[in-house]
CSV table of C-alpha atoms in Angstrom, one decimal:
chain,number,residue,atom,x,y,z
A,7,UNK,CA,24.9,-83.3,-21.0
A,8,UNK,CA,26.9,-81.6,-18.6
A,9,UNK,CA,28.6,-84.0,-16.5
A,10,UNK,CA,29.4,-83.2,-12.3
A,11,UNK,CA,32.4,-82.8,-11.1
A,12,UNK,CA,32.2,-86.3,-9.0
A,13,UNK,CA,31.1,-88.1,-12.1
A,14,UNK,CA,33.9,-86.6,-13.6
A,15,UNK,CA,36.1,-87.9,-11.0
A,16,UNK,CA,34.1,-91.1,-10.9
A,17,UNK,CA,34.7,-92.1,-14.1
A,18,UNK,CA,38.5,-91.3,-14.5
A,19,UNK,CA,39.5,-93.1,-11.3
A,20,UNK,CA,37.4,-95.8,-12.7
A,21,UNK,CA,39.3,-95.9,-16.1
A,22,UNK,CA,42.6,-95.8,-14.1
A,23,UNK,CA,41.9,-98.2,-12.2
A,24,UNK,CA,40.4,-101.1,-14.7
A,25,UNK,CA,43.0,-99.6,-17.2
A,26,UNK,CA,45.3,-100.7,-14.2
A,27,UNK,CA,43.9,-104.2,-13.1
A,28,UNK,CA,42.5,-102.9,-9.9
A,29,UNK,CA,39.0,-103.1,-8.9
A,30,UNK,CA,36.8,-100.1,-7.9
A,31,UNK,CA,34.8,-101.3,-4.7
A,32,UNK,CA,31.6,-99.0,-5.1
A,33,UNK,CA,29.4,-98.5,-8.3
A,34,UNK,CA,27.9,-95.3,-8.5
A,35,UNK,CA,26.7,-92.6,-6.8
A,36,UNK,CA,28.1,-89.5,-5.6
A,37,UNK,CA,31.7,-90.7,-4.8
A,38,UNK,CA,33.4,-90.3,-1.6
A,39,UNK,CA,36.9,-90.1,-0.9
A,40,UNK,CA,37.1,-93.7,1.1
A,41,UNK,CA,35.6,-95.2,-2.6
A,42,UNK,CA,38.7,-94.3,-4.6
A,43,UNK,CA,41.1,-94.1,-1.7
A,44,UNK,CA,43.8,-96.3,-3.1
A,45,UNK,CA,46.6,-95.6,-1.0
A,46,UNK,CA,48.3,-94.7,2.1
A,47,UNK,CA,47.3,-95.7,5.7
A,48,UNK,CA,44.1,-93.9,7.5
A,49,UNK,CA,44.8,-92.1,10.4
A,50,UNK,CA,42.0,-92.2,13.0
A,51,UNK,CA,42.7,-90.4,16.2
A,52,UNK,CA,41.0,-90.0,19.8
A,53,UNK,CA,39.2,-86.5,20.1
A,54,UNK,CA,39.6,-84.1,23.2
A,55,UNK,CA,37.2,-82.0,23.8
A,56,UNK,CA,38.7,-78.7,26.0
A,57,UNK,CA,35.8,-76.7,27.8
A,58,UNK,CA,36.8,-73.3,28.7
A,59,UNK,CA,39.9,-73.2,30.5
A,60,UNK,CA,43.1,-70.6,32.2
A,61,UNK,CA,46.9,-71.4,32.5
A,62,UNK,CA,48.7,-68.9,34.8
A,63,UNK,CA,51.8,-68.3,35.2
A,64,UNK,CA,53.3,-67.8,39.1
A,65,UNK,CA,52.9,-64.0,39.0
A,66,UNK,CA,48.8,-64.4,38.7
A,67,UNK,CA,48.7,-67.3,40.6
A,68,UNK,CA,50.2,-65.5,43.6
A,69,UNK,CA,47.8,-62.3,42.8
A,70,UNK,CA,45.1,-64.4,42.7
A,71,UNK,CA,45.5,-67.2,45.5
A,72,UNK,CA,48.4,-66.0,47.0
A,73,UNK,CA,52.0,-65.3,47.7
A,74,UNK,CA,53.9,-68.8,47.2
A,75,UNK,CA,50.5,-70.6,45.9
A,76,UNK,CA,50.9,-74.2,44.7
A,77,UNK,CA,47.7,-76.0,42.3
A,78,UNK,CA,46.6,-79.2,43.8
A,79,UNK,CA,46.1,-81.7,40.9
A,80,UNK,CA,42.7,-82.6,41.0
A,81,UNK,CA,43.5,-85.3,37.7
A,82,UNK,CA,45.9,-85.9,35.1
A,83,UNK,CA,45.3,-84.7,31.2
A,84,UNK,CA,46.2,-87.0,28.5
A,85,UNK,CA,49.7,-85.2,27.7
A,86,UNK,CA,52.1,-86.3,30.4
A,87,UNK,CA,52.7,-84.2,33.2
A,88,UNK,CA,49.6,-81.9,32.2
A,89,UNK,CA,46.8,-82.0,35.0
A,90,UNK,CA,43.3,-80.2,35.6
A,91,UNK,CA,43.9,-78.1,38.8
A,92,UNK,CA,41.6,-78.4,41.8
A,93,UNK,CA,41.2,-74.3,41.8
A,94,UNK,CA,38.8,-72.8,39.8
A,95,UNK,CA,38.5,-68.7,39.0
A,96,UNK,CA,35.7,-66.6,37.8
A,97,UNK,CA,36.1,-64.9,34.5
A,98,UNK,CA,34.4,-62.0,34.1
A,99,UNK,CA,33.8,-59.6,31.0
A,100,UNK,CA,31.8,-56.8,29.8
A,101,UNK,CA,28.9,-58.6,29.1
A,102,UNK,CA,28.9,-61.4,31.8
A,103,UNK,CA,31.2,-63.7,34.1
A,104,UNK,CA,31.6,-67.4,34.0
A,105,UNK,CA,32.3,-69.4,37.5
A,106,UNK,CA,33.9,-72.7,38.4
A,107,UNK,CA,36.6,-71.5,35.0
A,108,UNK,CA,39.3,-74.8,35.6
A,109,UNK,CA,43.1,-74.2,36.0
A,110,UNK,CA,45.1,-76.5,34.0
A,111,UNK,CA,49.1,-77.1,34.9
A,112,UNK,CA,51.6,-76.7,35.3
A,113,UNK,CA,52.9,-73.2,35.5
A,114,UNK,CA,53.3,-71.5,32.3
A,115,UNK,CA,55.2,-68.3,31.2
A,116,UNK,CA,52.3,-66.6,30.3
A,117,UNK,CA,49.2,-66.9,31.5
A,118,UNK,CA,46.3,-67.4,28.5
A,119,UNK,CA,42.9,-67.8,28.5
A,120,UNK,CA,41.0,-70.3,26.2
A,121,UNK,CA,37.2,-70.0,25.8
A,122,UNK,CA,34.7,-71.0,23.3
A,123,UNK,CA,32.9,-68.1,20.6
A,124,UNK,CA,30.0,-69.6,23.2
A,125,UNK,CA,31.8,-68.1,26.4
A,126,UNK,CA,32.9,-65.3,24.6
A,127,UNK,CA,29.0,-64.0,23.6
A,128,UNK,CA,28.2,-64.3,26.7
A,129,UNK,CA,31.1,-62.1,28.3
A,130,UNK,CA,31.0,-59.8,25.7
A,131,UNK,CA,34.5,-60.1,23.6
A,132,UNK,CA,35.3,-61.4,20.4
A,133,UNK,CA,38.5,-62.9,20.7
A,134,UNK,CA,40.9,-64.1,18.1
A,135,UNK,CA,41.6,-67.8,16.9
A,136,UNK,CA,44.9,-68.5,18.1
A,137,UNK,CA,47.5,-71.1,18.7
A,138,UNK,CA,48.1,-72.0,22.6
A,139,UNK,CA,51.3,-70.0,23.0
A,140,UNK,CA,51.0,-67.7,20.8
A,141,UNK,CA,50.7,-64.2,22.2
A,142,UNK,CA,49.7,-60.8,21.2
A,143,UNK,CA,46.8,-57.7,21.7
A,144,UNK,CA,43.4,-59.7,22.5
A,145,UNK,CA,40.6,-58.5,24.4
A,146,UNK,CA,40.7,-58.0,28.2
A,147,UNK,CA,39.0,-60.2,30.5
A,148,UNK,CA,39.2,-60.1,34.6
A,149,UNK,CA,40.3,-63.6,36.5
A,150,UNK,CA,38.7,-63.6,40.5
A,151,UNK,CA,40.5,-65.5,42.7
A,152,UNK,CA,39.8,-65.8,46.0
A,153,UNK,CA,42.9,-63.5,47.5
A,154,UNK,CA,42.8,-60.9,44.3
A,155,UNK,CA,41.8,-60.3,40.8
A,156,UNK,CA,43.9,-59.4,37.6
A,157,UNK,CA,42.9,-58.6,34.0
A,158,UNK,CA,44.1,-60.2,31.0
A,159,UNK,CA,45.0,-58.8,27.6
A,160,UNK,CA,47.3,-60.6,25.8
A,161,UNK,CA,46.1,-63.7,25.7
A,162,UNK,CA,42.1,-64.5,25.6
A,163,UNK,CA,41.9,-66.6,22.6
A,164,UNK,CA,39.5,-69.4,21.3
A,165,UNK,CA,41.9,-72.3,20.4
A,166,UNK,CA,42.6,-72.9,17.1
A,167,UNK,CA,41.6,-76.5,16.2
A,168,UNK,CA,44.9,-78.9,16.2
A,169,UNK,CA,46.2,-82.5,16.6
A,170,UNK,CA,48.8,-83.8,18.8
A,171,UNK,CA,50.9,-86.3,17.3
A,172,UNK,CA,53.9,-88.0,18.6
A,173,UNK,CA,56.7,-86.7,16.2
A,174,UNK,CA,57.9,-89.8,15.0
A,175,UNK,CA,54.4,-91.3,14.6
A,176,UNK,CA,53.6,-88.2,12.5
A,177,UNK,CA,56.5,-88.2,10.3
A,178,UNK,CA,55.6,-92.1,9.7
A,179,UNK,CA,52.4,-90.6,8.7
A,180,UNK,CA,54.1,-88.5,6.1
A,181,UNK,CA,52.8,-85.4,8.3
A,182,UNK,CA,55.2,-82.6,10.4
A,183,UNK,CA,55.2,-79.9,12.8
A,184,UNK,CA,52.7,-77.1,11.1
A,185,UNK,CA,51.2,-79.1,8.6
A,186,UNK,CA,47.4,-78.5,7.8
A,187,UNK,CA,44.9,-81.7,7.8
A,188,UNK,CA,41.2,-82.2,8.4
A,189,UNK,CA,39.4,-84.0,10.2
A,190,UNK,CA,35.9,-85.6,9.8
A,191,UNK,CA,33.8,-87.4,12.3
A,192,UNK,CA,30.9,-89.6,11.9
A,193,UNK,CA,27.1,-89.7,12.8
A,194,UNK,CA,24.4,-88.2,12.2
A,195,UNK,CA,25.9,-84.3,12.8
A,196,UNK,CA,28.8,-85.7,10.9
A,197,UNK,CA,31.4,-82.3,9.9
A,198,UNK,CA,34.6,-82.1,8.2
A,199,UNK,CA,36.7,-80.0,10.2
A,200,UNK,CA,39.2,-77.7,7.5
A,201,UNK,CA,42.8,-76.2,9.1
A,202,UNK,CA,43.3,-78.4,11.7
A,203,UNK,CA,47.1,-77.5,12.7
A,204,UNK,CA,49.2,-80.7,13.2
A,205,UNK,CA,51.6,-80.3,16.6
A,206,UNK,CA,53.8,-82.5,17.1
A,207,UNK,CA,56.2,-83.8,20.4
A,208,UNK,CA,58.4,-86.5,21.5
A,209,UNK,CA,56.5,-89.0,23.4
A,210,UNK,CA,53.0,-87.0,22.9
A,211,UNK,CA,49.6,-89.0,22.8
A,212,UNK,CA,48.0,-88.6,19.3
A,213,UNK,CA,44.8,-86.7,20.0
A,214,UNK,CA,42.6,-84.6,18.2
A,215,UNK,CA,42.0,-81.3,19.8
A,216,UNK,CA,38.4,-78.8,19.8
A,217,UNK,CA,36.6,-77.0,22.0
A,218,UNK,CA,33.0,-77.3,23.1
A,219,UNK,CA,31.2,-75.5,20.4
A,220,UNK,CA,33.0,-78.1,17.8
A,221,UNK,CA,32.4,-80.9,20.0
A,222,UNK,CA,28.3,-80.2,20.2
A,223,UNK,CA,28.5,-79.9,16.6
A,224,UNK,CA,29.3,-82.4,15.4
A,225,UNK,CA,27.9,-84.4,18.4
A,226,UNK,CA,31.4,-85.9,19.2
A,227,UNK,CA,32.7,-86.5,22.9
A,228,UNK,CA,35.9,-86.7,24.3
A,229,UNK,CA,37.1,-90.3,22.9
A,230,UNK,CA,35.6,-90.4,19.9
A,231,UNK,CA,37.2,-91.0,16.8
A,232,UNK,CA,37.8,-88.9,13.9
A,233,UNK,CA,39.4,-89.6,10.6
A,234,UNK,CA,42.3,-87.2,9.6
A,235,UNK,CA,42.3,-86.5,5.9
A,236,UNK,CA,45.6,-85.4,4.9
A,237,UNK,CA,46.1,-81.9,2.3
B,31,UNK,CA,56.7,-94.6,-4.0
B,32,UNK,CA,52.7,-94.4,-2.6
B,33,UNK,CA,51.1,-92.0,-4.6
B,34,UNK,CA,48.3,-89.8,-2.3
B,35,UNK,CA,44.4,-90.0,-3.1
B,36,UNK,CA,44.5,-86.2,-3.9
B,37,UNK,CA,47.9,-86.5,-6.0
B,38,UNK,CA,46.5,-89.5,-7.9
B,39,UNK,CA,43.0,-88.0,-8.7
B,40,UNK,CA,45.2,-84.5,-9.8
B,41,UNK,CA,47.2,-86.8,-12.3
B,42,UNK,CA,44.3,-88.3,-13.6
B,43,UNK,CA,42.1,-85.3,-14.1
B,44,UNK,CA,45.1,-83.2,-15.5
B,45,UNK,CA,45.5,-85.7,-17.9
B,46,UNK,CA,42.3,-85.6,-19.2
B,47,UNK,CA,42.1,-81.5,-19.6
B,48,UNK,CA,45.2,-81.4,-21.3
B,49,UNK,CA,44.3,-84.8,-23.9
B,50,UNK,CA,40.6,-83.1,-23.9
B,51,UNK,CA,42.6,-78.8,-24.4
B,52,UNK,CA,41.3,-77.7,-21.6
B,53,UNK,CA,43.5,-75.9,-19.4
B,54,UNK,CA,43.8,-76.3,-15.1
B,55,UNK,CA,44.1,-73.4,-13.0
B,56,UNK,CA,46.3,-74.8,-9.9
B,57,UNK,CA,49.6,-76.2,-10.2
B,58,UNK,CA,50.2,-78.9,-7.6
B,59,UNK,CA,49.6,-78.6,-4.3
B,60,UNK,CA,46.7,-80.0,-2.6
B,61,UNK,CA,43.9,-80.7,-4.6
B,62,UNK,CA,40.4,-78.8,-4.0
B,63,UNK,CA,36.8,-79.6,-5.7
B,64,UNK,CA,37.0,-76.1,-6.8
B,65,UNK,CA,40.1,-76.6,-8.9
B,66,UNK,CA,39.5,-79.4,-10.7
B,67,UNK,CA,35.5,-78.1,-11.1
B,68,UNK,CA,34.6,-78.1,-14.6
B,69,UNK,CA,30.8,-78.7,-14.3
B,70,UNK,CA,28.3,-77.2,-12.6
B,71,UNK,CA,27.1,-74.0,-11.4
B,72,UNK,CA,28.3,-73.6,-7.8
B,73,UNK,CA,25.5,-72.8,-5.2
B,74,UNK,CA,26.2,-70.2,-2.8
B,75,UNK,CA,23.0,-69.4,0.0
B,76,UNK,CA,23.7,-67.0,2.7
B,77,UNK,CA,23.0,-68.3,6.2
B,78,UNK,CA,20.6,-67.9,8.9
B,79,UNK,CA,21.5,-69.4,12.4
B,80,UNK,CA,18.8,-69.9,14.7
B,81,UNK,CA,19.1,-69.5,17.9
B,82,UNK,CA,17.2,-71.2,20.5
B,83,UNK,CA,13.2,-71.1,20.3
B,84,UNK,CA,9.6,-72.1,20.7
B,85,UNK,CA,7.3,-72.7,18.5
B,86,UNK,CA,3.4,-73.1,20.0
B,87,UNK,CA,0.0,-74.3,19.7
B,88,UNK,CA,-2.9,-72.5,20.3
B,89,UNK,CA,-3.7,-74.6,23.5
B,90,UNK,CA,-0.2,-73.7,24.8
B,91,UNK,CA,-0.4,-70.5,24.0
B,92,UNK,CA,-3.5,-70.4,26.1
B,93,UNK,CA,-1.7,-71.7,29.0
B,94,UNK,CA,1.3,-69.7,29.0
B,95,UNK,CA,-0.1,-65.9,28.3
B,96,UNK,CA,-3.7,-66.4,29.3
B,97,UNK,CA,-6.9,-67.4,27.2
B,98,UNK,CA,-7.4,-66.1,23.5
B,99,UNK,CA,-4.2,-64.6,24.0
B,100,UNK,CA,-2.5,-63.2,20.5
B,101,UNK,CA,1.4,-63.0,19.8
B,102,UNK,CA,2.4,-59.6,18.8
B,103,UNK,CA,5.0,-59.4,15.9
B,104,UNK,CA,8.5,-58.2,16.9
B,105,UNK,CA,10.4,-58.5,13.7
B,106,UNK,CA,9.7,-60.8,11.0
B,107,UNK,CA,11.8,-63.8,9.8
B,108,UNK,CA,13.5,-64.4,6.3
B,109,UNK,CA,10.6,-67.0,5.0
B,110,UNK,CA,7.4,-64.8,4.3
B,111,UNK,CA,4.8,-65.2,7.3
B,112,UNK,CA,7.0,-66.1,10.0
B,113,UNK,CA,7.9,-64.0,12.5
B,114,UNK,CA,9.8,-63.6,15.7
B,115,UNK,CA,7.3,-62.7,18.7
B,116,UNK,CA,7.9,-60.0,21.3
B,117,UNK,CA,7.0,-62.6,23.7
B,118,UNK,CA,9.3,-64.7,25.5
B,119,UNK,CA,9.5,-67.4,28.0
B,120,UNK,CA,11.3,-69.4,30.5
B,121,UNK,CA,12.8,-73.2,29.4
B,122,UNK,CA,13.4,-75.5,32.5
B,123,UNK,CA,15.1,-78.9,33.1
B,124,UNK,CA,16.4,-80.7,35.4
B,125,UNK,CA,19.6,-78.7,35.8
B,126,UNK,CA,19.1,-75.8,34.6
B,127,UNK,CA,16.8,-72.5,32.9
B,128,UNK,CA,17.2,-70.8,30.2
B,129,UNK,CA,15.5,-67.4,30.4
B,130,UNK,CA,13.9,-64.8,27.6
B,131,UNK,CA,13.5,-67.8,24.7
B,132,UNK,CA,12.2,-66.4,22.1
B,133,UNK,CA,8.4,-67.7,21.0
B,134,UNK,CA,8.3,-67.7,16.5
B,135,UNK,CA,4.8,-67.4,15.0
B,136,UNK,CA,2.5,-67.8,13.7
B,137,UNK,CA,1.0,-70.5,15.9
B,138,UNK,CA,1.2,-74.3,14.7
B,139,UNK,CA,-0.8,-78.0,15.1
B,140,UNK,CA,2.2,-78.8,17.4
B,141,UNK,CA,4.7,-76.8,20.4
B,142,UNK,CA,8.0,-77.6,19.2
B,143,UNK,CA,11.0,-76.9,21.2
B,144,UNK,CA,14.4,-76.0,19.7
B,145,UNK,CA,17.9,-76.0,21.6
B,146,UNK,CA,21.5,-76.5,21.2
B,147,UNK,CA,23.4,-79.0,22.4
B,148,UNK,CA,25.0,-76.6,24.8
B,149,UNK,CA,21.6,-75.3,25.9
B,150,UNK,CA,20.8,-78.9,26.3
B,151,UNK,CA,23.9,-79.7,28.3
B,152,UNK,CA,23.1,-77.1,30.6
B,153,UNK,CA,19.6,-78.1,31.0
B,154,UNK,CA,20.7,-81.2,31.4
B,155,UNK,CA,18.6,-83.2,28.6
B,156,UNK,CA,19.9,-85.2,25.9
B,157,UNK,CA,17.4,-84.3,22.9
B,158,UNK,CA,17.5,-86.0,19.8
B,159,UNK,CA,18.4,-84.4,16.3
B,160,UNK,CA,15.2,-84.1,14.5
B,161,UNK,CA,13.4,-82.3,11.3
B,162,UNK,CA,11.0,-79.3,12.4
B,163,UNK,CA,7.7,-80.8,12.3
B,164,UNK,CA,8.5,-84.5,13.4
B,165,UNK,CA,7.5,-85.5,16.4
B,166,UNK,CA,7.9,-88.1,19.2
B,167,UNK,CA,9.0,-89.2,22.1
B,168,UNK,CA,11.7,-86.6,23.9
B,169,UNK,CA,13.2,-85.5,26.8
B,170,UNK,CA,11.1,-83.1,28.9
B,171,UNK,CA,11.3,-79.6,29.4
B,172,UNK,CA,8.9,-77.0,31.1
B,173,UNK,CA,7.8,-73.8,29.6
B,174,UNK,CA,7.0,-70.7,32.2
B,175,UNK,CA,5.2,-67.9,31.3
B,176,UNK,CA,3.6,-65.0,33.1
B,177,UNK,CA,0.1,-66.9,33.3
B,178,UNK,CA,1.2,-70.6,33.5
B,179,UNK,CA,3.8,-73.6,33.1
B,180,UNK,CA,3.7,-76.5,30.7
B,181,UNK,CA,6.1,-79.2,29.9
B,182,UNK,CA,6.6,-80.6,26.7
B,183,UNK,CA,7.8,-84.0,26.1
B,184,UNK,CA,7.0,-84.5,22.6
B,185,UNK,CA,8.9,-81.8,20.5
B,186,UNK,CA,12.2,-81.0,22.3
B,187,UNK,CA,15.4,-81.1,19.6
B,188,UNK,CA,18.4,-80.0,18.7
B,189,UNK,CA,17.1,-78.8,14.8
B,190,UNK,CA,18.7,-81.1,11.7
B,191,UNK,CA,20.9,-78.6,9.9
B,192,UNK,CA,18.7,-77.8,6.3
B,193,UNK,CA,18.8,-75.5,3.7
B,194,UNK,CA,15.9,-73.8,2.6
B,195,UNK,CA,15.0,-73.8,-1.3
B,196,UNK,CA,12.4,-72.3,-3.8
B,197,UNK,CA,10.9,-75.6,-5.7
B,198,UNK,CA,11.7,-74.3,-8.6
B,199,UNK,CA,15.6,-73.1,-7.9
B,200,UNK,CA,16.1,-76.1,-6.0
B,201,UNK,CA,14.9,-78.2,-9.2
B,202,UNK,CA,17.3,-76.1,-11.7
B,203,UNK,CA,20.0,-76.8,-9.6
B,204,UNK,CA,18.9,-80.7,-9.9
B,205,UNK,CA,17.8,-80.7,-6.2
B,206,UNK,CA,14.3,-81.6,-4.9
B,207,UNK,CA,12.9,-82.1,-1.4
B,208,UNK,CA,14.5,-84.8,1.0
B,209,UNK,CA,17.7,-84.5,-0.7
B,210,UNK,CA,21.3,-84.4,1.3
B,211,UNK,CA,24.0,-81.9,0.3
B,212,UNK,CA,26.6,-80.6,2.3
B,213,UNK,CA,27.9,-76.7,3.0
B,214,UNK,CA,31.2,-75.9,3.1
B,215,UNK,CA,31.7,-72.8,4.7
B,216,UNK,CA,35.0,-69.7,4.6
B,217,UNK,CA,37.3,-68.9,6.8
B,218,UNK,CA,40.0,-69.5,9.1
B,219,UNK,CA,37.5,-72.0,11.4
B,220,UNK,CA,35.9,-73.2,7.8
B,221,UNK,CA,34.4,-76.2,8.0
B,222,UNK,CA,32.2,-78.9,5.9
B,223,UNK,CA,29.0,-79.6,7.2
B,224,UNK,CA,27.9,-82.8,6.2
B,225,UNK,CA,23.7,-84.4,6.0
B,226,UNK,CA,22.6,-81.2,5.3
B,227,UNK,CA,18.7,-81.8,4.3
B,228,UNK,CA,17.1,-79.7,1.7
B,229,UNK,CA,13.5,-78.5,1.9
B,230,UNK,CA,11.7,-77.1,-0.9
B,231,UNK,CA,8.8,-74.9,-1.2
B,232,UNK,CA,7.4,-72.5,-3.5
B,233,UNK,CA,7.8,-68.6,-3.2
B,234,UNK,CA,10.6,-70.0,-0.5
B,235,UNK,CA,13.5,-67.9,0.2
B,236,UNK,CA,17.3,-70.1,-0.1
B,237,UNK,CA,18.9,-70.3,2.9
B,238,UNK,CA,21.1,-72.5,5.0
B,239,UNK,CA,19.9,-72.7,8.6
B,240,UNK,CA,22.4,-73.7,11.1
B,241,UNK,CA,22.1,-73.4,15.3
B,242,UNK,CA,24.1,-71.2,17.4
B,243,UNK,CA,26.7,-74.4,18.2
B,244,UNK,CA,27.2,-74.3,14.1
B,245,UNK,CA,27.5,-70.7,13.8
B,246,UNK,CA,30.1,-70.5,16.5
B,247,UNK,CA,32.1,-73.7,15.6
B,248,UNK,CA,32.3,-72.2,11.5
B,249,UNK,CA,32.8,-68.8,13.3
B,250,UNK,CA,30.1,-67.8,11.0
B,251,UNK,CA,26.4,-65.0,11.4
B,252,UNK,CA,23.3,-64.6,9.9
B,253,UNK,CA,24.3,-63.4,5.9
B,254,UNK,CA,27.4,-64.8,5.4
B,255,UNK,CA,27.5,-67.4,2.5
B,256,UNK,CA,28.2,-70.9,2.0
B,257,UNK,CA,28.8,-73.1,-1.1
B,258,UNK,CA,26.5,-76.0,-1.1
B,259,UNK,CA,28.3,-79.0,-2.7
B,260,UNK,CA,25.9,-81.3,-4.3
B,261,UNK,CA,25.7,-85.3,-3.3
């Protein structure tokens, strides 16, 4: 009789673990990775969910609000010294335009533009999966402000999924700078999120970064917790 | 030293191919299901994701596009009968319309509604995730069509992610009806779906039927394949 892989699995950890003098906590059944989890410490994080979103740098900001512009901090982001802007632009692309688009700050060296495969259907570009910061060729779309317009082409992205870790919290975690985890959330919708990119900063919140199409599937709202699976 | 879940079910199953001669393909690392998988054929379906859509009975139909009125066939769908309708209407909520939803047909016992959760955000509903075909209590939307308006408060959901299976494939891959797998999909946005339901029916064609929110979040269209891992 040809035996499944879990059964497979099932049975060895089960041998290991009598074999051992540990006890196995679940009889049968397809087998889950919390059943046999022996070992090191869960990690359950607080998800953010980013909706579509610009950072400028001071050359667009003055293009599109004006010479000398400064962003009013309408409220603070969970990474300190971040904030959602009061000022909103209209992106527009071949397809279609979104209004009401939020600036984050502060300033950044390069302005990029972060939407969801959602947005970008509707404006008509298929952008790539990128890292924030990361730069290169993308589609173009147009910003409207309400003193000018400019248009885009380096960096209209769709974030790639990551976590924020505090860099000592992560390294206690056995987890670094560029590491690859994934994350699964509960409920009903319940996914298991593969090549989430671990970031990591002195002093930064642990949070567990998607955008809006990843947040409606898998039902899960800004903080709500995940589980990070580590490998 | 703490020895990983992964690292510890690698030892284990490596010891038991080499004392058993069989060989393993991967050489540390982190562990997947596929390289330790000795057993059982994999699955692979090709998906379908459905966008949003209305399904009607003849007494809405009636309403909508005027008495005895008969759907006319624009393309049809992957599972033999179905199709998608030329006809289309409007989907109102409280904060928001959707215009040119598609109508499916043939015509059923009961109207049935089917949005995302971002259609429903913008709507402004919060429908529950149900099976096609179950009914209840839901959030209300109105349907406007050239000859009338309805509102529907009984069928309105965001659709349970399912795959679709021929009786008999589904029972030679020791699946039946009611069961829950889950689809792991490629790619650099891959990601696990768990509570995947599988439906069976004869002369059925297998696919995995996800909405648009899925689609986007796996970065993933209509024909592009996903293993189904069992239990």
């Amino acid at each position: 009789m040809a035996v499944t892989q879990d059964e497979l699995i099932y049975q060895l950890v089960k041998q290991y673990m009598q074999t051992s003098g540990q006890t196995i906590t679940a009889e049968p059944g397809p087998l889950t990775e919390r059943q046999v989890a022996p070992a090191s410490e869960p990690i359950r994080l607080s998800t953010g969910v980013s909706n579509r979103h610009v950072h400028l740098n001071r050359h667009d900001l003055d293009e599109l609000f004006g010479e000398g512009y400064e962003l009013k901090e309408d409220k603070p982001l969970s990474q300190a010294g971040m904030f959602a802007a009061s000022e909103t632009v209209i992106l527009a692309g071949p397809k279609g335009a979104l209004t009401g688009v939020r600036i984050l700050g502060p300033l950044r060296r390069n302005t990029q533009i972060e939407i969801s495969f959602t947005d970008a259907r509707h404006l008509g570009v298929v952008p790539p999966v990128m890292q924030s910061g990361e730069t290169g060729k993308t589609p173009e779309l147009t910003l409207i402000g309400p003193k000018g317009t400019i248009t885009n082409n380096n960096a209209v992205m769709v974030p790639w999924r990551h976590v924020h870790m505090e860099a000592d919290r992560a390294a206690a975690w056995g987890l670094k700078d560029g590491d690859i985890v994934k994350a699964r959330t509960l409920g009903e919708r319940s996914v298991v999120f593969e090549n989430v990119i671990v970031r990591t900063g002195k002093g930064w919140i642990n949070e567990f970064h998607i955008d809006t199409d990843e947040g409606n599937t898998a039902n899960i709202r800004t903080g709500d917790i995940v589980e990070i699976i580590r490998g």
